[in-house]
Structure formats: structure tokens, C-alpha cells
Amino acid sequence: MISRISCSSEVAEFIAELKNQFGELMFHQSGGCCDGSQPMCFEKGDFKLGSSDVCLGTIEGCDFWMSKDQFEYWKYTHLHVVLVNGRGSSFSLEIPYGKRFIVQSRLFTKDELENLEPLRYAEN
């Protein structure tokens, strides 16, 4: 099965540091309200998921969520999370470190589209 989400090795290392400090984590792709549209990292459970959220998969053991409406725009793309220097204005855990997560995307190939991992939906 083809994953819908991945991350750079730098992100993997930083997630390990954040987990060491905060415990289990989760990501939610911002829909544009908080500092544009970027992945936001929270302690697991600190972001209230609703019936309109879908899980694209995991990065480093962390669920990666976005709203169903937003997913309609992204469903044909693979998302790759990277870490850049710069301070965003969101509530994401990396902000105090002078870092921010961003997403790079590319379209899936036809073969990839036919073999994608299934989505999961938020339980309410």
C-alpha cells in the first residue's frame, strides 16, 4: 500500500525530540486559519477532532489529520512534511523552537492512486 504522507529525516529526528518532551503527538493540517495552511503538531488529544476529520496516515507514529473538505482538494497528492527555520504564528509545538513544519506535495501516479492506504475517520 502507498502512504499518503511522509516526512524528512530532519522531521523524524525533531518529532523524536518533541515526543521526549511532550509524549504522544498528533498532526492536523491547518485549513488556512492559523498561519495559512500548514501542518500543526499537538500533544495527542489536545486538538479536538470532529466527524469532519480524516486521518491520512502516520508520520513517526503520529496520526496526521485534516478536514474532509480540505482533503477533497488534496486527495490526489502525496504530502511530504519538512522542517524549516522560521517562526510561524500558530499554536503548533515547534513554534517556540524557531522552526515550522511545512508540506511539500506532488501528484500521485496512476499506479499509486490505485494502491493508496485507506483513510481513517475520527470517532465521535
XYZ file of N, CA and C in Angstrom, residues 4-5 27-40 42 47 49-56 64-79 81 101-105 107-108 119 121:
156
model
N -0.007 8.097 2.020
C -0.398 9.440 1.567
C 0.485 10.517 2.176
N 1.283 10.143 3.183
C 2.042 11.129 3.945
C 3.424 10.579 4.275
N -0.798 15.340 14.404
C -0.738 16.463 13.469
C -2.126 16.717 12.907
N -2.397 17.988 12.625
C -3.607 18.361 11.901
C -3.211 19.415 10.879
N -3.581 19.175 9.635
C -3.269 20.118 8.563
C -4.213 21.300 8.679
N -3.659 22.456 8.994
C -4.464 23.663 9.129
C -5.155 23.981 7.810
N -6.382 24.408 7.913
C -7.151 24.759 6.723
C -7.010 26.209 6.326
N -6.056 26.915 6.888
C -5.835 28.284 6.481
C -6.092 29.309 7.553
N -6.663 28.907 8.677
C -6.961 29.925 9.682
C -5.713 30.310 10.468
N -4.982 29.386 10.974
C -3.819 29.694 11.809
C -2.543 29.653 10.981
N -2.063 30.815 10.583
C -0.811 30.914 9.849
C -0.872 30.212 8.500
N -1.957 30.386 7.796
C -2.067 29.779 6.476
C -2.432 28.316 6.569
N -1.985 27.547 5.616
C -2.280 26.124 5.592
C -0.984 25.364 5.835
N -0.789 24.928 7.068
C 0.438 24.218 7.426
C 0.098 23.098 8.390
N 0.951 22.085 8.465
C 0.714 21.043 9.460
C 1.004 21.576 10.853
N 0.094 21.305 11.754
C 0.254 21.757 13.127
C 0.407 20.536 14.023
N 0.475 18.812 17.801
C -0.099 18.958 19.135
C 0.204 17.723 19.970
N -5.889 18.580 20.235
C -6.688 19.153 19.158
C -7.962 18.328 19.074
N -10.746 16.591 17.516
C -11.160 16.083 16.215
C -12.672 16.002 16.163
N -13.208 16.189 14.970
C -14.647 16.085 14.782
C -14.986 15.099 13.689
N -16.245 14.905 13.456
C -16.689 13.954 12.434
C -16.285 14.396 11.035
N -15.806 15.613 10.900
C -15.382 16.103 9.586
C -13.881 15.925 9.361
N -13.199 15.144 10.221
C -11.759 14.942 10.073
C -11.433 13.532 9.585
N -10.410 13.445 8.732
C -9.913 12.161 8.236
C -8.427 12.048 8.544
N -7.990 10.827 8.799
C -6.578 10.567 9.062
C -5.944 10.031 7.786
N -4.934 10.736 7.293
C -4.250 10.332 6.064
C -3.259 9.212 6.290
N -1.852 11.842 11.300
C -1.870 13.093 10.539
C -3.282 13.281 9.995
N -3.975 14.298 10.501
C -5.383 14.557 10.205
C -5.581 15.798 9.346
N -6.718 15.850 8.662
C -7.201 17.073 8.001
C -8.701 16.961 7.838
N -9.339 18.077 7.584
C -10.796 18.053 7.414
C -11.150 17.375 6.090
N -12.331 16.746 6.063
C -12.798 16.078 4.840
C -12.874 17.068 3.680
N -13.371 18.268 3.957
C -13.497 19.280 2.897
C -12.140 19.617 2.301
N -11.151 19.806 3.153
C -9.815 20.116 2.654
C -9.225 18.921 1.915
N -9.491 17.718 2.421
C -8.984 16.516 1.773
C -9.460 16.418 0.328
N -10.643 16.908 0.036
C -11.146 16.875 -1.341
C -10.183 17.578 -2.306
N -9.482 18.604 -1.831
C -8.515 19.316 -2.658
C -7.170 18.592 -2.732
N -6.858 17.794 -1.711
C -5.544 17.166 -1.585
C -5.551 15.674 -1.906
N -6.688 15.081 -2.216
C -6.791 13.629 -2.302
C -5.942 13.005 -3.408
N -5.494 13.769 -4.360
C -4.657 13.226 -5.434
C -3.177 13.515 -5.216
N -2.822 13.989 -4.027
C -1.435 14.382 -3.789
C -0.820 13.634 -2.610
N 0.467 13.372 -2.743
C 1.262 12.842 -1.644
C 1.800 14.056 -0.889
N 1.700 14.022 0.436
C 2.176 15.126 1.261
C 3.476 14.707 1.944
N 6.185 16.158 4.714
C 6.382 17.181 5.738
C 7.881 17.434 5.908
N 6.836 23.395 10.606
C 6.576 22.308 9.672
C 5.870 22.899 8.458
N 6.242 22.438 7.289
C 5.508 22.792 6.066
C 5.319 21.523 5.244
N 4.395 21.584 4.319
C 4.098 20.443 3.455
C 4.560 20.746 2.043
N 5.251 19.773 1.477
C 5.551 19.789 0.043
C 4.667 18.708 -0.564
N 4.135 18.955 -1.737
C 3.223 17.968 -2.312
C 3.581 17.663 -3.759
N 1.681 15.176 -7.147
C 0.554 14.337 -7.553
C 0.950 12.872 -7.516
N 0.017 12.032 -7.115
C 0.240 10.592 -7.182
C 0.253 10.149 -8.637
N -8.172 5.598 4.226
C -8.331 6.675 5.213
C -8.948 6.122 6.478
N -11.330 7.597 9.884
C -12.201 8.720 10.231
C -12.225 8.908 11.743
